[in-house]
Tab-separated table of C-alpha atoms in Angstrom:
chain	number	residue	atom	x	y	z
O	1	MET	CA	27.253	18.034	20.472
O	2	ILE	CA	29.590	15.942	20.648
O	3	VAL	CA	27.940	12.893	23.142
O	4	ALA	CA	24.867	13.510	20.581
O	5	VAL	CA	26.949	12.937	17.054
O	6	VAL	CA	28.982	10.201	19.384
O	7	TRP	CA	26.116	8.300	20.607
O	8	ALA	CA	24.505	8.627	17.198
O	9	VAL	CA	27.434	6.865	15.534
O	10	VAL	CA	28.484	4.616	17.683
O	11	LEU	CA	25.102	3.149	17.782
O	12	GLY	CA	24.395	2.784	13.787
O	13	GLY	CA	29.095	1.344	13.352
O	14	LEU	CA	27.655	-1.293	15.667
O	15	GLY	CA	24.305	-1.954	14.596
O	16	GLY	CA	26.125	-2.382	11.535
O	17	MET	CA	28.750	-4.067	12.205
O	18	LEU	CA	26.666	-6.978	14.713
O	19	THR	CA	24.462	-6.895	11.539
O	20	LYS	CA	25.397	-9.680	9.221
O	21	ILE	CA	23.705	-10.060	6.406
O	22	GLY	CA	24.565	-14.112	4.973
O	23	PRO	CA	23.192	-17.185	4.380
O	24	TRP	CA	21.242	-17.921	6.597
O	25	TYR	CA	19.384	-13.728	6.933
O	26	ARG	CA	19.177	-14.760	3.469
O	27	ASP	CA	17.056	-18.048	3.410
O	28	LEU	CA	14.492	-16.624	5.035
O	29	ARG	CA	11.480	-16.603	4.059
O	30	LYS	CA	10.544	-12.503	4.859
O	31	PRO	CA	7.467	-11.058	3.617
O	32	ALA	CA	6.898	-9.335	0.614
O	33	TRP	CA	6.004	-5.922	1.698
O	34	GLN	CA	10.309	-6.057	3.471
O	35	PRO	CA	11.867	-3.117	1.998
O	36	PRO	CA	15.428	-4.253	0.560
O	37	ASP	CA	18.248	-4.240	2.258
O	38	TRP	CA	20.416	-1.430	1.457
O	39	LEU	CA	17.457	1.122	2.285
O	40	PHE	CA	18.666	0.406	6.366
O	41	GLY	CA	21.749	2.229	6.644
O	42	PRO	CA	20.230	4.942	4.941
O	43	ALA	CA	16.803	4.856	7.353
O	44	TRP	CA	19.600	4.050	10.030
O	45	THR	CA	21.311	6.870	9.482
O	46	ILE	CA	19.262	8.985	9.120
O	47	ILE	CA	17.298	8.500	11.699
O	48	LEU	CA	19.643	8.222	14.726
O	49	GLY	CA	20.648	11.438	12.936
O	50	LEU	CA	17.434	12.975	13.967
O	51	ALA	CA	17.506	11.373	17.149
O	52	ALA	CA	20.851	12.650	17.913
O	53	TRP	CA	19.422	16.520	16.877
O	54	ALA	CA	16.471	15.578	19.339
O	55	MET	CA	19.069	15.178	22.385
O	56	VAL	CA	20.947	18.733	21.883
O	57	LEU	CA	17.279	19.836	21.172
O	58	SER	CA	16.585	18.422	24.313
O	59	TRP	CA	19.622	19.417	26.177
O	60	GLU	CA	19.846	23.064	25.395
O	61	GLY	CA	16.271	23.028	26.850
O	62	ALA	CA	16.483	21.413	29.856
O	63	SER	CA	16.483	23.902	32.775
O	64	ASP	CA	17.812	21.594	35.535
O	65	ASP	CA	20.678	19.012	36.104
O	66	TRP	CA	17.464	16.782	37.032
O	67	GLY	CA	16.066	17.095	33.128
O	68	ARG	CA	19.320	16.644	32.059
O	69	ARG	CA	19.968	13.289	34.052
O	70	VAL	CA	16.272	12.319	32.842
O	71	ILE	CA	17.095	12.494	29.092
O	72	ILE	CA	21.208	11.333	30.343
O	73	MET	CA	19.171	7.751	31.497
O	74	LEU	CA	16.264	8.177	28.492
O	75	TYR	CA	19.011	7.714	25.250
O	76	ALA	CA	20.805	5.022	27.802
O	77	ALA	CA	17.980	2.957	28.105
O	78	ASN	CA	17.622	3.436	24.647
O	79	PHE	CA	21.457	2.467	23.338
O	80	VAL	CA	21.160	-0.149	25.137
O	81	PHE	CA	17.926	-1.801	23.831
O	82	HIS	CA	18.969	-0.717	20.689
O	83	PHE	CA	22.148	-1.989	20.503
O	84	LEU	CA	20.565	-5.463	21.579
O	85	TRP	CA	18.505	-6.580	18.872
O	86	SER	CA	20.698	-7.117	16.126
O	87	PRO	CA	22.897	-10.139	17.804
O	88	LEU	CA	19.603	-11.771	18.743
O	89	PHE	CA	18.223	-12.028	15.723
O	90	PHE	CA	21.845	-11.841	12.946
O	91	THR	CA	24.068	-12.980	15.626
O	92	LEU	CA	22.251	-15.225	17.574
O	93	LYS	CA	20.053	-16.170	14.624
O	94	ARG	CA	16.875	-15.487	17.316
O	95	PRO	CA	14.585	-13.620	15.123
O	96	ASP	CA	11.804	-15.119	18.339
O	97	TRP	CA	14.002	-13.981	20.772
O	98	ALA	CA	14.855	-10.121	18.743
O	99	LEU	CA	11.404	-10.245	19.065
O	100	VAL	CA	10.366	-10.161	23.113
O	101	GLU	CA	13.463	-7.448	23.502
O	102	VAL	CA	11.642	-4.971	20.333
O	103	VAL	CA	8.863	-4.223	23.727
O	104	PRO	CA	11.489	-2.700	25.682
O	105	LEU	CA	13.124	-0.705	22.188
O	106	TRP	CA	9.676	0.027	21.423
O	107	LEU	CA	9.329	1.233	24.740
O	108	SER	CA	12.314	3.208	25.045
O	109	VAL	CA	11.744	4.659	22.106
O	110	LEU	CA	8.581	5.709	22.903
O	111	ALA	CA	9.092	7.317	25.655
O	112	LEU	CA	12.267	9.455	24.070
O	113	CYS	CA	9.058	11.292	21.726
O	114	VAL	CA	6.738	11.030	25.370
O	115	ALA	CA	9.413	12.518	27.620
O	116	LEU	CA	11.621	14.830	25.934
O	117	ARG	CA	8.898	16.858	24.591
O	118	GLN	CA	8.580	18.679	27.753
O	119	PHE	CA	12.275	20.158	26.722
O	120	SER	CA	11.992	20.206	23.053
O	121	GLU	CA	8.507	20.456	20.858
O	122	LEU	CA	11.177	19.721	18.060
O	123	ALA	CA	13.406	16.937	19.451
O	124	SER	CA	9.955	15.043	20.608
O	125	TRP	CA	8.762	15.427	16.656
O	126	LEU	CA	12.368	14.519	15.914
O	127	ILE	CA	11.837	10.915	17.593
O	128	VAL	CA	8.437	10.037	15.603
O	129	PRO	CA	10.000	8.280	12.307
O	130	TYR	CA	12.496	6.230	14.917
O	131	LEU	CA	9.301	5.333	16.534
O	132	VAL	CA	8.049	4.989	13.021
O	133	TRP	CA	10.131	2.932	11.506
O	134	VAL	CA	10.118	0.669	14.841
O	135	SER	CA	7.092	0.331	15.173
O	136	PHE	CA	7.242	-1.143	10.687
O	137	ALA	CA	11.006	-3.556	12.006
O	138	ALA	CA	8.575	-5.052	14.612
O	139	CYS	CA	6.517	-5.529	12.041
O	140	LEU	CA	8.971	-7.240	10.220
O	141	ASN	CA	9.477	-9.692	13.122
O	142	ILE	CA	7.279	-10.599	14.156
O	143	ALA	CA	5.963	-11.731	10.472
O	144	ILE	CA	9.973	-13.327	9.777
O	145	VAL	CA	9.290	-15.046	12.885
O	146	TYR	CA	5.630	-16.597	11.991
O	147	LEU	CA	6.708	-17.867	8.549
O	148	ASN	CA	9.923	-19.828	9.679
O	149	GLY	CA	9.658	-20.488	13.298
O	150	PRO	CA	9.992	-21.681	15.439
O	151	PHE	CA	13.759	-21.711	15.529
O	152	PRO	CA	15.871	-24.819	17.333
O	153	THR	CA	18.470	-23.425	20.486
O	154	LYS	CA	21.733	-25.197	19.274
O	155	GLU	CA	21.309	-28.863	21.104
O	156	ILE	CA	18.009	-29.831	19.348
O	157	ILE	CA	19.804	-28.654	16.212
O	158	THR	CA	23.000	-31.030	17.730
O	159	HIS	CA	20.915	-34.411	18.649
O	160	GLU	CA	17.943	-33.553	15.397
O	161	SER	CA	21.399	-34.077	12.961
O	162	GLU	CA	22.776	-36.896	15.340
O	163	ARG	CA	19.152	-38.968	14.899
O	164	ASN	CA	19.310	-37.866	10.849
O	165	LEU	CA	22.592	-39.351	10.373
O	166	HIS	CA	22.319	-42.128	12.094
O	167	GLU	CA	18.980	-42.628	9.594
O	168	VAL	CA	20.729	-42.169	7.601
């Protein structure tokens, strides 16, 4: 249970620390159906809490070391893919890269949903909100890329800035 709580708290905490809602993000064009920014924190808290509960139920339902290793590998992979999205989107300011990364994140959540069923049916169902939210977030990510792309690299920005200065 301690590992499950630590997994959820660390993942949620790191995601929150890496999600800087600053001028760059505020200036992005977003679809009208995007929820308010304040909703993301509570949503992730509930979702990661349910996923931690699913981890505990699965662990208790695993009858051998092989099953427990599967659970550890699934949650470890999900941790990595979940963690990577925020720095790509917010720190590097590359929603396009985050969109590519959301695919393995979504697949890792789907893998949890499917694989945990062998250990606990309830655990599998507890992952469904996570799958739905990441699916929604992926659609939102697609919309942001569509409305704002392309996202230039720093080199392109630097060269364009220099060219604009010379034209002035």
